[in-house]
Short mmCIF file of C-alpha atoms in Angstrom, two decimals:
data_model
loop_
_atom_site.label_atom_id
_atom_site.label_comp_id
_atom_site.label_asym_id
_atom_site.label_seq_id
_atom_site.Cartn_x
_atom_site.Cartn_y
_atom_site.Cartn_z
CA MET A 1 -0.38 0.53 0.01
CA SER A 2 1.53 3.67 -0.67
CA LEU A 3 0.93 5.56 1.75
CA ILE A 4 -0.67 8.81 0.79
CA LEU A 5 2.23 12.23 2.18
CA PRO A 6 1.11 15.50 3.28
CA SER A 7 1.92 18.25 0.72
CA TYR A 8 2.10 22.25 0.25
CA VAL A 9 -1.43 22.67 0.79
CA ASP A 10 -1.33 20.81 3.92
CA VAL A 11 1.57 23.16 4.86
CA LEU A 12 -1.69 25.85 3.89
CA GLY A 13 -4.15 24.93 5.65
CA ALA A 14 -1.89 24.02 8.74
CA ALA A 15 -1.49 28.02 9.15
CA ALA A 16 -4.55 28.71 8.69
CA ARG A 17 -5.79 26.94 12.07
CA LEU A 18 -2.26 28.25 13.25
CA GLN A 19 -3.38 31.69 13.39
CA GLY A 20 -4.14 33.44 16.87
CA HIS A 21 -2.38 30.48 18.06
CA ALA A 22 0.75 29.44 17.72
CA HIS A 23 2.91 32.93 17.87
CA MET A 24 4.70 34.23 14.45
CA THR A 25 8.67 33.76 15.78
CA PRO A 26 11.18 36.09 14.70
CA VAL A 27 13.87 35.54 12.69
CA LEU A 28 16.50 37.05 13.87
CA ARG A 29 20.12 38.18 12.52
CA SER A 30 23.93 38.30 13.79
CA ARG A 31 26.97 40.30 12.68
CA SER A 32 29.35 37.68 14.85
CA ALA A 33 27.75 35.42 13.10
CA ASP A 34 27.47 36.70 9.05
CA GLU A 35 31.19 37.22 10.27
CA ALA A 36 32.61 34.14 11.20
CA PHE A 37 30.82 32.70 8.33
CA GLY A 38 31.01 35.09 5.24
CA ALA A 39 27.62 34.77 5.32
CA GLN A 40 23.84 36.16 5.82
CA LEU A 41 22.69 34.25 8.08
CA PHE A 42 18.64 34.36 8.90
CA PHE A 43 17.96 32.47 12.37
CA LYS A 44 14.31 31.50 12.73
CA CYS A 45 13.33 31.18 16.45
CA GLU A 46 10.98 28.54 17.57
CA ASN A 47 12.97 28.49 21.15
CA LEU A 48 11.10 31.61 21.68
CA GLN A 49 7.87 29.42 20.11
CA ARG A 50 4.86 28.64 22.25
CA ILE A 51 6.32 25.42 25.06
CA GLY A 52 9.87 26.72 23.56
CA ALA A 53 9.42 24.51 20.28
CA PHE A 54 7.97 24.15 16.97
CA LYS A 55 5.97 21.28 17.89
CA PHE A 56 3.36 23.16 19.11
CA ARG A 57 2.72 23.04 15.47
CA GLY A 58 2.04 19.91 14.76
CA ALA A 59 0.26 19.07 18.39
CA PHE A 60 -2.30 21.94 17.52
CA ASN A 61 -2.63 21.71 14.02
CA ALA A 62 -3.11 18.21 14.56
CA LEU A 63 -5.80 18.04 17.63
CA SER A 64 -7.78 20.97 15.65
CA ARG A 65 -8.58 18.66 13.59
CA PHE A 66 -10.65 15.99 15.91
CA ASP A 67 -13.60 15.18 15.66
CA ALA A 68 -16.88 15.54 18.55
CA ALA A 69 -16.26 11.83 19.58
CA GLN A 70 -12.67 11.97 19.58
CA ARG A 71 -12.50 15.51 21.11
CA ARG A 72 -14.30 13.74 24.40
CA ALA A 73 -12.05 10.28 24.63
CA GLY A 74 -8.54 12.41 24.18
CA VAL A 75 -5.62 12.02 22.64
CA ALA A 76 -2.49 9.89 23.48
CA ALA A 77 1.09 10.64 23.10
CA PHE A 78 5.35 9.36 23.44
CA SER A 79 7.91 12.18 23.67
CA SER A 80 11.43 12.78 24.87
CA GLY A 81 10.24 16.19 26.10
CA ASN A 82 8.95 18.40 23.70
CA HIS A 83 6.37 16.92 21.41
CA ALA A 84 4.43 15.82 25.72
CA GLN A 85 4.46 19.34 25.73
CA ALA A 86 2.70 20.70 23.01
CA ILE A 87 0.92 18.15 23.29
CA ALA A 88 -0.49 19.07 26.70
CA LEU A 89 -1.28 22.56 25.63
CA ALA A 90 -3.30 22.06 22.70
CA ALA A 91 -5.42 19.56 24.59
CA ARG A 92 -6.12 22.33 27.26
CA LEU A 93 -6.47 24.74 25.13
CA LEU A 94 -9.07 22.45 22.57
CA GLY A 95 -10.39 21.58 25.83
CA MET A 96 -9.73 17.15 25.64
CA PRO A 97 -8.01 15.36 28.14
CA ALA A 98 -4.51 14.22 27.06
CA ALA A 99 -2.40 11.11 28.00
CA ILE A 100 1.09 10.92 27.56
CA VAL A 101 4.22 8.53 27.63
CA MET A 102 7.47 9.96 29.10
CA PRO A 103 10.99 8.48 29.27
CA HIS A 104 12.18 8.04 32.78
CA ASP A 105 15.26 10.84 32.03
CA ALA A 106 13.71 13.21 30.24
CA PRO A 107 15.04 16.64 31.27
CA PRO A 108 12.71 17.66 34.99
CA LEU A 109 11.87 20.80 33.63
CA LYS A 110 9.50 19.84 30.46
CA VAL A 111 7.85 16.27 32.98
CA ALA A 112 7.31 19.29 34.96
CA ALA A 113 5.98 21.50 32.22
CA THR A 114 3.78 18.56 30.57
CA ARG A 115 2.35 17.84 34.48
CA GLY A 116 1.15 22.16 34.52
CA TYR A 117 -0.34 22.10 31.54
CA GLY A 118 -2.78 19.48 32.76
CA ALA A 119 -1.73 16.42 31.72
CA GLU A 120 -1.38 12.55 33.28
CA VAL A 121 1.85 11.84 32.67
CA ILE A 122 2.49 8.46 32.21
CA VAL A 123 6.89 7.29 32.78
CA TYR A 124 8.45 4.67 31.28
CA ASP A 125 12.55 2.71 30.14
CA ARG A 126 13.55 4.64 27.04
CA PHE A 127 17.09 1.67 26.88
CA ARG A 128 14.35 -1.40 27.72
CA GLU A 129 10.95 -0.98 26.66
CA ASP A 130 8.83 0.17 23.63
CA ARG A 131 7.11 4.08 24.24
CA GLU A 132 5.30 3.73 21.51
CA ALA A 133 3.67 -0.39 22.28
CA ILE A 134 2.71 1.61 25.97
CA ALA A 135 1.31 4.52 24.53
CA ARG A 136 -1.05 2.33 21.51
CA GLU A 137 -2.11 0.07 24.66
CA LEU A 138 -2.90 3.44 25.99
CA ALA A 139 -4.90 4.84 23.98
CA GLN A 140 -6.75 1.48 22.91
CA GLN A 141 -8.08 1.52 26.56
CA ARG A 142 -8.74 4.73 26.63
CA GLY A 143 -10.13 4.97 23.14
CA MET A 144 -8.25 7.90 23.52
CA THR A 145 -6.06 9.34 19.78
CA LEU A 146 -2.80 8.44 19.29
CA ILE A 147 -1.04 11.10 17.83
CA PRO A 148 2.72 10.08 16.74
CA PRO A 149 5.47 12.76 17.32
CA PHE A 150 6.13 12.74 13.62
CA ASP A 151 5.55 10.43 11.58
CA HIS A 152 1.84 11.77 11.17
CA PRO A 153 0.47 13.98 7.85
CA ASP A 154 -0.92 17.02 10.66
CA VAL A 155 2.06 16.77 12.65
CA ILE A 156 4.26 17.47 9.60
CA ALA A 157 2.02 19.94 7.71
CA GLY A 158 2.00 22.18 11.12
CA GLN A 159 5.59 21.66 11.51
CA GLY A 160 6.03 23.39 7.89
CA THR A 161 4.57 26.17 8.82
CA ALA A 162 7.73 28.11 10.78
CA VAL A 163 10.09 27.30 7.52
CA LYS A 164 7.08 29.13 5.81
CA GLU A 165 6.98 32.01 7.37
CA LEU A 166 10.77 32.03 8.09
CA LEU A 167 11.12 32.20 3.75
CA GLU A 168 8.04 34.71 3.17
CA GLU A 169 10.27 36.96 5.32
CA THR A 170 13.44 36.40 4.21
CA GLY A 171 12.97 35.75 0.59
CA PRO A 172 14.66 32.91 -1.10
CA LEU A 173 17.30 31.74 0.40
CA ASP A 174 20.27 29.87 -0.43
CA THR A 175 20.84 27.36 1.66
CA LEU A 176 18.53 26.05 4.87
CA PHE A 177 19.42 23.56 8.20
CA VAL A 178 17.45 22.03 10.24
CA PRO A 179 17.48 19.55 13.08
CA LEU A 180 16.61 16.26 12.25
CA GLY A 181 15.23 13.55 15.09
CA GLY A 182 12.71 11.94 13.66
CA GLY A 183 11.81 13.76 11.06
CA GLY A 184 8.36 15.89 11.10
CA LEU A 185 10.38 19.12 11.27
CA LEU A 186 12.05 18.64 8.61
CA SER A 187 10.20 16.79 6.57
CA GLY A 188 7.35 20.13 6.52
CA SER A 189 9.93 22.15 5.88
CA ALA A 190 11.00 20.55 3.28
CA LEU A 191 7.42 20.74 1.80
CA ALA A 192 7.58 24.42 2.63
CA ALA A 193 10.80 24.58 0.94
CA ARG A 194 10.59 22.40 -1.84
CA ALA A 195 7.18 25.05 -2.66
CA LEU A 196 8.65 28.31 -2.20
CA ALA A 197 12.21 28.23 -2.67
CA PRO A 198 12.85 25.81 -5.05
CA ASN A 199 16.67 26.08 -5.75
CA CYS A 200 17.22 26.69 -2.14
CA LYS A 201 19.74 23.42 -0.89
CA LEU A 202 18.20 22.02 1.85
CA TYR A 203 20.32 19.89 4.90
CA GLY A 204 18.95 18.07 7.94
CA VAL A 205 21.60 18.03 10.28
CA GLU A 206 21.49 14.73 12.59
CA PRO A 207 23.68 14.04 16.03
CA GLU A 208 27.56 11.91 15.04
CA ALA A 209 26.36 9.47 17.38
CA GLY A 210 22.51 8.86 16.39
CA ASN A 211 23.08 8.90 12.58
CA ASP A 212 19.79 7.22 11.11
CA GLY A 213 19.06 9.79 8.87
CA GLN A 214 22.25 9.73 7.01
CA GLN A 215 22.36 6.55 7.12
CA SER A 216 19.22 5.72 5.53
CA MET A 217 19.69 8.59 3.07
CA ALA A 218 22.76 6.08 1.82
CA ALA A 219 20.72 2.69 1.95
CA GLY A 220 17.77 4.48 0.23
CA LYS A 221 15.26 2.61 2.97
CA ARG A 222 15.00 3.57 6.25
CA VAL A 223 18.29 2.03 9.21
CA ARG A 224 17.05 0.90 13.23
CA ILE A 225 19.96 2.54 15.15
CA GLU A 226 19.69 2.30 19.00
CA THR A 227 19.42 5.00 21.26
CA PRO A 228 21.22 7.26 20.49
CA GLN A 229 24.17 8.26 23.10
CA THR A 230 23.62 12.35 23.05
CA ILE A 231 23.02 15.33 24.94
CA ALA A 232 20.60 16.37 22.06
CA ASP A 233 17.98 14.71 23.82
CA GLY A 234 15.13 15.61 21.50
CA ALA A 235 17.04 13.91 18.77
CA GLN A 236 18.00 11.14 20.65
CA THR A 237 15.42 8.30 18.11
CA THR A 238 15.87 5.71 16.18
CA GLN A 239 14.19 5.57 13.26
CA LEU A 240 12.83 8.04 10.94
CA GLY A 241 9.74 7.28 10.86
CA GLU A 242 7.75 5.64 7.39
CA ILE A 243 5.95 9.16 5.48
CA THR A 244 9.15 11.53 7.42
CA PHE A 245 11.34 9.32 4.89
CA GLU A 246 10.07 9.28 2.23
CA ILE A 247 9.82 13.59 1.53
CA ILE A 248 13.61 13.29 2.99
CA ARG A 249 14.60 10.98 1.25
CA ARG A 250 12.12 12.74 -1.66
CA ASP A 251 13.07 16.30 -1.42
CA VAL A 252 16.69 16.73 1.11
CA ASP A 253 20.40 17.74 -0.44
CA ALA A 254 21.72 15.58 2.27
CA ILE A 255 22.09 15.01 6.06
CA VAL A 256 24.93 15.35 7.87
CA THR A 257 26.19 15.54 11.29
CA ALA A 258 26.95 17.17 14.72
CA SER A 259 28.80 16.64 17.47
CA ASP A 260 28.13 17.18 21.32
CA ALA A 261 30.77 19.19 21.63
CA GLN A 262 30.38 21.48 18.34
CA LEU A 263 26.18 21.28 20.27
CA VAL A 264 27.63 22.67 23.14
CA GLU A 265 29.95 25.41 21.18
CA ALA A 266 26.75 26.61 19.38
CA MET A 267 24.92 26.53 22.62
CA ARG A 268 27.59 29.53 24.68
CA PHE A 269 27.31 31.40 20.80
CA TYR A 270 23.94 32.23 21.62
CA ALA A 271 24.13 32.55 24.71
CA GLU A 272 26.76 34.60 24.38
CA ARG A 273 26.57 36.67 20.80
CA MET A 274 22.66 36.73 20.30
CA LYS A 275 21.02 36.17 24.26
CA LEU A 276 19.14 33.71 22.88
CA LEU A 277 18.83 30.11 25.63
CA VAL A 278 18.81 27.19 22.93
CA GLU A 279 18.82 23.31 24.02
CA PRO A 280 20.84 21.44 22.33
CA THR A 281 18.99 19.70 19.67
CA GLY A 282 17.83 23.32 18.58
CA CYS A 283 21.89 24.05 17.97
CA LEU A 284 21.82 20.96 16.10
CA SER A 285 21.18 23.31 12.43
CA LEU A 286 23.70 26.09 13.74
CA ALA A 287 27.17 22.86 14.28
CA GLY A 288 26.08 21.35 11.22
CA ALA A 289 26.56 24.11 9.26
CA ARG A 290 29.48 25.46 10.97
CA HIS A 291 31.00 21.55 10.82
CA ALA A 292 29.03 19.90 8.44
CA GLY A 293 32.09 21.13 5.19
CA VAL A 294 28.86 23.09 2.95
CA GLU A 295 30.25 25.84 1.22
CA LEU A 296 28.22 28.92 2.77
CA ARG A 297 30.17 31.79 1.82
CA GLY A 298 28.42 35.34 0.23
CA GLN A 299 25.26 32.72 0.18
CA ARG A 300 21.35 33.34 2.50
CA VAL A 301 21.66 30.73 5.04
CA GLY A 302 18.68 30.00 6.65
CA ILE A 303 18.96 28.43 10.60
CA VAL A 304 16.26 27.36 12.14
CA VAL A 305 16.14 27.42 15.97
CA SER A 306 13.74 24.36 17.04
CA GLY A 307 13.19 24.64 20.68
CA GLY A 308 14.85 25.87 24.44
CA ASN A 309 13.73 23.64 26.19
CA VAL A 310 16.21 22.59 29.08
CA ASP A 311 17.19 23.01 32.65
CA LEU A 312 19.44 26.30 33.73
CA ALA A 313 21.89 23.86 35.94
CA ARG A 314 22.39 21.28 33.12
CA PHE A 315 22.38 24.72 30.48
CA ALA A 316 25.24 26.05 33.17
CA GLU A 317 27.11 22.24 33.06
CA LEU A 318 26.69 21.85 29.76
CA VAL A 319 28.54 26.44 28.33
CA ASN A 320 30.63 25.40 31.23
CA PRO A 321 31.47 21.54 32.66
CA ARG A 322 34.59 22.70 35.21
CA GLY A 323 32.64 25.57 37.23
CA SER A 324 34.81 27.40 36.57
CA SER A 325 33.81 31.39 37.41
#
């Protein structure tokens, strides 16, 4: 059975549904970044989105399409953090119950925020248990609708609205870097980029320790890996989605990687030079642009900053590991 892939028309529909609910996040510039790259960089700051990450877009779009019976029963989800918060807030705004399966080692900030939005949190061990199976069983027991974090047409279309906004503000870009975990943001971004800037080179950036996307592109099929050990907790995925992979394979030029050390360097840059708090996963795009060997001189370059949900104690530990003052 062939998959039905979302299109840019779906991104436009999502944009209409999100109007008045999602923030139109700023596109920021940095003179020091431009000088370091010899290029013009445009940062789409989804760390300033509701719940602190782009995930609100896809979650609200998906939940806003529920019928009356689905709204009464509510939504189930599984997430390492940002999708959990996004589903929890979207459910609260739309007046429906939410139950979220989260890993035992999810950042405390993300767990607390998810509970704070009124969702029920069910904890599992990400190294020994299957979160999707747990969430699926939960949804079945309670009659809830399961919304996965990335492999869902409405989620993908919602995520694509960020790059739609970016390109409408900046005009066509030469190159665009987007963080990659399960592929929801990258595939949605690809739908928008191919419609609005067809000649733009599009790169996904994933953690060096978890390069399943890069391996999948090379193999021409989805490759599954063990849960990667990386500080980019939002990209600790083991495999791309079926839908996201098909869009990425068709529309993305290449997948590159960034090391944890490079992510820390980017976190420090954002904090010191741009006064932005960015989580490690949100730093993948800048780290990839800086270190992956892509020639960017003289170009107009888009950097999608996907999120900013990092505990302050963890942030301090990462950017200043020796604790020196």
